[in-house]
XYZ file of C-alpha atoms in Angstrom:
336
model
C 14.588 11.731 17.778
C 10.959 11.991 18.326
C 8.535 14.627 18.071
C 8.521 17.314 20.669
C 5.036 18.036 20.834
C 7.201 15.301 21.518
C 7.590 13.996 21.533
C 8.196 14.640 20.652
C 8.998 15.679 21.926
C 8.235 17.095 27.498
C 7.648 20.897 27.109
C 4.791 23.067 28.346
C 2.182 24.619 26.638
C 3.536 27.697 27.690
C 7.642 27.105 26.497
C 6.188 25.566 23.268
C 4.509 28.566 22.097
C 8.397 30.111 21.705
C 8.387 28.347 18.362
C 5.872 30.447 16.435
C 8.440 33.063 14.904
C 8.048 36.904 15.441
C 5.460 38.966 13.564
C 4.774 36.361 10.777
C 1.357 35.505 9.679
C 1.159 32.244 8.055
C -2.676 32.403 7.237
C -5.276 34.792 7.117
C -6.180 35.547 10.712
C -3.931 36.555 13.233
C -5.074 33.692 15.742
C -4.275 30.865 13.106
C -0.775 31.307 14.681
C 0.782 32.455 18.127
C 1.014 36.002 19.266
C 4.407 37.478 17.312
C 7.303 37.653 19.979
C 10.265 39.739 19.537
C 13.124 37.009 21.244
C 11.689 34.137 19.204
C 15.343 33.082 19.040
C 15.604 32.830 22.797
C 12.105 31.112 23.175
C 13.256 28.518 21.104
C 16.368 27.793 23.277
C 13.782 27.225 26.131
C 11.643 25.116 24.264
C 14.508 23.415 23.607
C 16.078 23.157 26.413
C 12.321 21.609 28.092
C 12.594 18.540 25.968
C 13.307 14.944 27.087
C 15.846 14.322 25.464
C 18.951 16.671 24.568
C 18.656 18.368 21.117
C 22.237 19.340 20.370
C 24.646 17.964 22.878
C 27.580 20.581 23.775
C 29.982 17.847 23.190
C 28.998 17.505 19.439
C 30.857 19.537 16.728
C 29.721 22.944 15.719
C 28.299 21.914 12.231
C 26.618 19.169 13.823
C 25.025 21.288 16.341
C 23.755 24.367 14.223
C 22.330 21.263 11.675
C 20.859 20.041 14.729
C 19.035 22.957 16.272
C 18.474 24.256 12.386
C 15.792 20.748 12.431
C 15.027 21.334 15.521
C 13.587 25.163 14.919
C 11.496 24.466 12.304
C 10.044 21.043 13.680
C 9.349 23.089 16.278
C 7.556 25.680 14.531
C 5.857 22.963 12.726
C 4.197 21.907 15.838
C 3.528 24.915 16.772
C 1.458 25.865 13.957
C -0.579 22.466 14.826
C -0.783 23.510 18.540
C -0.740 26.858 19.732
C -2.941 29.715 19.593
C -6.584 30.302 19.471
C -7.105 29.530 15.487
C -9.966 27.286 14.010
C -8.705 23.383 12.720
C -9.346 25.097 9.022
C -6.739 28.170 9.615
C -4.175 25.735 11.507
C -4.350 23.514 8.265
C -3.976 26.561 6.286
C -0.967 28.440 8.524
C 0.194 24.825 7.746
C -0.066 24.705 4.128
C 1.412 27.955 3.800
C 4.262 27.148 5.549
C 4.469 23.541 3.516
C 4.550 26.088 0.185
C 7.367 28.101 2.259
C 9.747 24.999 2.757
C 9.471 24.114 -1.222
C 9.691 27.813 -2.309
C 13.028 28.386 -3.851
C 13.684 31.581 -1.116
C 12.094 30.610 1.916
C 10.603 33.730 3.986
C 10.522 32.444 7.094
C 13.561 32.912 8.803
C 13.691 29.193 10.433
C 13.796 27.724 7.193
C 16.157 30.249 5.556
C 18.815 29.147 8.049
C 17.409 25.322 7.208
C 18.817 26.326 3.969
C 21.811 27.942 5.050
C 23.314 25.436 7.342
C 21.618 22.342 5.862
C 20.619 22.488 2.556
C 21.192 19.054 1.693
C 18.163 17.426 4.198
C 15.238 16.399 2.484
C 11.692 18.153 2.192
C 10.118 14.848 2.831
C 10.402 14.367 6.304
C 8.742 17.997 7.121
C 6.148 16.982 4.522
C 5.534 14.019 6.727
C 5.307 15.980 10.126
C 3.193 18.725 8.114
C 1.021 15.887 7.341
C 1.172 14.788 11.063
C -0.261 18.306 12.138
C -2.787 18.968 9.472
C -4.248 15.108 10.726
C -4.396 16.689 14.090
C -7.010 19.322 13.335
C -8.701 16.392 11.963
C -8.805 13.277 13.835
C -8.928 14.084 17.479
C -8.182 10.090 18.663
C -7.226 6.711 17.080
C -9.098 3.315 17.692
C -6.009 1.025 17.706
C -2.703 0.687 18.763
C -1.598 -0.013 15.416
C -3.217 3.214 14.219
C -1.404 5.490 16.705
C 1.682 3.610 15.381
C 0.241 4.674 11.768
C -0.062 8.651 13.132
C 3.677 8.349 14.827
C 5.003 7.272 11.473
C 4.149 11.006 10.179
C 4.869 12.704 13.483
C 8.017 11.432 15.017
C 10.100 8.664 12.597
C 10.947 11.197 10.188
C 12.737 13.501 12.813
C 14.916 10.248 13.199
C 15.471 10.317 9.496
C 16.593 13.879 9.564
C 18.998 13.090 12.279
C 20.628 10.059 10.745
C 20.878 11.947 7.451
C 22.511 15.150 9.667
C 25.498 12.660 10.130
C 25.575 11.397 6.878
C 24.621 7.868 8.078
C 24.329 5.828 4.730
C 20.412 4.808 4.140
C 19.750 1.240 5.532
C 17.125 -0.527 6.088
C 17.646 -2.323 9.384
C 18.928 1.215 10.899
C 15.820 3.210 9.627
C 13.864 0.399 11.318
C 15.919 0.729 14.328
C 16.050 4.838 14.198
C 11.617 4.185 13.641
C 11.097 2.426 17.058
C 13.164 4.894 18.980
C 11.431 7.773 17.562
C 7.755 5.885 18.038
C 8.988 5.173 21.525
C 9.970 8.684 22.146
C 6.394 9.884 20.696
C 4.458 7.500 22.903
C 6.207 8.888 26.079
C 5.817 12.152 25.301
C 2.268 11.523 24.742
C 1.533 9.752 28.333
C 3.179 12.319 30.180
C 0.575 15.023 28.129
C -2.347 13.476 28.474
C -4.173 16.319 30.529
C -2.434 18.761 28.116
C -3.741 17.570 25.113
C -7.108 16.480 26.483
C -7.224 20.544 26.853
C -6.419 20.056 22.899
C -9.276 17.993 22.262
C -7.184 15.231 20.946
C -6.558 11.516 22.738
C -3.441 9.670 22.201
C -4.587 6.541 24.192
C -6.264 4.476 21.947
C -9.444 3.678 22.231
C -9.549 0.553 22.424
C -7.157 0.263 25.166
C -9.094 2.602 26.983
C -12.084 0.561 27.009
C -9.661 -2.818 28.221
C -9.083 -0.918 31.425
C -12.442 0.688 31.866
C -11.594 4.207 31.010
C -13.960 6.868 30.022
C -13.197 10.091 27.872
C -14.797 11.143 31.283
C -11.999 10.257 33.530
C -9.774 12.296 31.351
C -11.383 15.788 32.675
C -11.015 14.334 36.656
C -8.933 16.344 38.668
C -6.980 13.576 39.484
C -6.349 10.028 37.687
C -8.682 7.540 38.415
C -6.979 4.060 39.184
C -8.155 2.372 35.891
C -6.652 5.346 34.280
C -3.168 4.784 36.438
C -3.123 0.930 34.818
C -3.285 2.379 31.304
C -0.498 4.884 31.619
C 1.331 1.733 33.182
C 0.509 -0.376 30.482
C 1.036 1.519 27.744
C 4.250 3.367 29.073
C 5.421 -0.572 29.481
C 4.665 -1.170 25.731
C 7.220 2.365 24.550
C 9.786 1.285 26.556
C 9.724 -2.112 24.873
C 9.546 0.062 21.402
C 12.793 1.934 23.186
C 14.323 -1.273 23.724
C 14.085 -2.903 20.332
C 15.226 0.530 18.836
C 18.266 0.784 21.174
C 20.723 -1.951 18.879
C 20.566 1.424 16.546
C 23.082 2.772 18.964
C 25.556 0.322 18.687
C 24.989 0.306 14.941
C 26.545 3.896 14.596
C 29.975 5.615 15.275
C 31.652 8.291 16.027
C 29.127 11.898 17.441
C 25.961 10.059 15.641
C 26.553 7.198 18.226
C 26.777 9.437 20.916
C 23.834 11.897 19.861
C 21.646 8.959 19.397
C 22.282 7.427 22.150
C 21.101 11.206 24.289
C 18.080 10.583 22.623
C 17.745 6.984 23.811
C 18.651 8.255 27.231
C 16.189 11.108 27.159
C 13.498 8.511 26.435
C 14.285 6.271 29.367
C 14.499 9.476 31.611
C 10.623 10.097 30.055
C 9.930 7.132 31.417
C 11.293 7.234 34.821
C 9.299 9.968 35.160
C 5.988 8.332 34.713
C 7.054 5.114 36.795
C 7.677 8.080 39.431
C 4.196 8.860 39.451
C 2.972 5.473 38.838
C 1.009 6.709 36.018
C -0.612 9.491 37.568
C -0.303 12.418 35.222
C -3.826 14.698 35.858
C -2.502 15.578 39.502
C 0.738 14.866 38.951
C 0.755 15.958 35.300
C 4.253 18.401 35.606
C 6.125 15.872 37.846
C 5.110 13.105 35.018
C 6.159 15.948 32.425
C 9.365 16.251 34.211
C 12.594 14.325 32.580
C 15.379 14.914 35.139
C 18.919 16.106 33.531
C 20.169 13.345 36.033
C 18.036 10.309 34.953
C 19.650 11.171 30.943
C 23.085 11.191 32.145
C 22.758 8.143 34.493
C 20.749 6.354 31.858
C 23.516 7.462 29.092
C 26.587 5.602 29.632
C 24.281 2.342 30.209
C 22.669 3.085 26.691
C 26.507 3.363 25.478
C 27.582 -0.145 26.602
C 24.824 -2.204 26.162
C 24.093 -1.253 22.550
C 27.978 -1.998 22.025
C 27.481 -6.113 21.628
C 30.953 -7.946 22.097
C 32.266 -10.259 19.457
C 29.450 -9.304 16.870
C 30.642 -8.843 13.817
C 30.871 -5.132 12.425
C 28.101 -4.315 10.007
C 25.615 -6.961 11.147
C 22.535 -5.384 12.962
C 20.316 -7.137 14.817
C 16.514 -6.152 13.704
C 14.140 -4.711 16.045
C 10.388 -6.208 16.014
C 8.243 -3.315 15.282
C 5.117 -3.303 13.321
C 5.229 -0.771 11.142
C 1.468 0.316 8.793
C 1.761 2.890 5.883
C 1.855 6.074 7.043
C -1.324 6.217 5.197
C -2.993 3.805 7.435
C -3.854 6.071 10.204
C -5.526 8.875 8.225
């Protein structure tokens, strides 16, 4: 449910840039976007299939997959808008805003968002919106000061792909579940984040705040070391402690739902504890262990998955009351 930049959400630099669709421009420039590909369908099966968490289990119903992976394509393409290429931060935010003008045109172009329209043309534009606002903040604010302020970014760049999801299985709007749906995509952001921390450093963007960096003595130094200094190995400890308790007050959303949304939401719940396994397996080392901490094992989701199913399921409480996760949640416009 969160971002795959996210994310989102575990994917190389190299499988994400399968997003960017073939032989479209999106703003003046041909580096504002990546180079055009000719099996852009098939590049964003791989992206896909590189996440943490699984997109569009085969278990699901048709519909619900092709709704799924419809989402999926253009959040995808979203990011990779934000991310790839060689562009300048002004033609990113304008191959941005073009594509934000696509989405609300009555015929889309772009042939991720005419099958948007085609298999799911009830969704929203809002969510995008959000996670087009998410993108354009990247070419524009390289690194937050807070903790609360990342929260504020991952409430543009990862809750609304829970949103999306919920609204994919026509799960009536509520409150308490939104919250819920909120913390396990803000969880699933964070993780995603901590095992790219040498990938986006090559970004120019830091998703450890900065004020937790200077608790545990890191520099924006010790982020260009070949290997992760052992103040640096406490923070991605710490902080990979702090989304799993995120994950764990989002997890109640599970036993909230029925039927395939329980069990799709619940992947995604797995896929985040499988993120984090990964980190704990390099006890927080990811510059010189940056793939193996970018590495989810297929195992660690299915072994996590069943648990997940269970323990969200609380005996003898009564159907329709939800417990309510604590999670601090600023305006979205808080972070810009």
């Amino acid at each position: 449910m969160g971002r795959g930049n996210g994310t989102p959400v575990g994917a190389s630099a190299g499988v994400r840039a399968g997003g960017a669709e073939a032989g479209r421009r999106a703003a003046p420039g041909p580096s504002a976007v990546v180079p055009a590909d000719p099996t852009g369908a098939d590049r964003l099966r791989a992206a896909e299939a590189a996440e943490n968490f699984p997109v569009a289990m085969r278990v699901l119903p048709a519909r619900c997959r092709r709704r799924l992976r419809a989402v999926y394509d253009v959040v995808r393409m979203i990011d990779d808008l934000g991310d790839e290429g060689t562009g300048t931060p002004a033609e990113r935010i304008a191959a941005l805003e073009a594509f934000r003008a696509d989405l609300h045109a009555p015929a889309p172009t772009r042939p991720v968002l005419r099958r948007l329209a085609q298999v799911a043309p009830d969704l929203p534009a809002e969510p995008f919106d959000r996670l087009l606002d998410a993108n354009v903040l990247d070419q524009q604010r390289p690194t937050y000061d807070t903790w609360d302020a990342l929260l504020g970014y991952c409430a543009l760049s990862a809750d609304p792909i829970g949103r999306l999801v919920l609204a994919i299985f026509d799960v009536p709007a509520d409150g308490e579940i939104e919250h819920a749906s909120d913390a396990v995509c803000t969880a699933l952001q964070l993780l995603e984040h901590l095992q790219d921390v040498r990938e986006d450093r090559g970004r120019g963007r830091i998703y450890l705040p900065a004020a937790d960096r200077a608790a545990f003595g890191v520099t924006e130094a010790d982020l260009d070391r070949p290997v992760a200094s052992a103040e640096l190995r406490a923070l991605v400890r710490h902080e990979t402690e702090r989304a799993e308790q995120l994950l764990d007050a989002g997890t109640p959303i599970v036993g909230a739902l029925d039927g395939w949304a329980r069990l799709a939401v619940a992947g995604y719940v797995a896929g985040g504890r499988a993120a984090a396994d990964a980190l704990h397996r390099v006890d927080g080392e990811v510059l010189g262990r940056a793939v193996e901490a970018a590495h989810s094992r297929k195992r660690d989701v299915l072994r996590h998955l069943p648990a997940v199913l269970l323990q969200s399921r609380r005996p003898g409480r009564p159907r329709g009351t939800r417990p309510r996760p604590d999670l601090p949640r600023p305006t979205p416009r808080s972070c810009r």
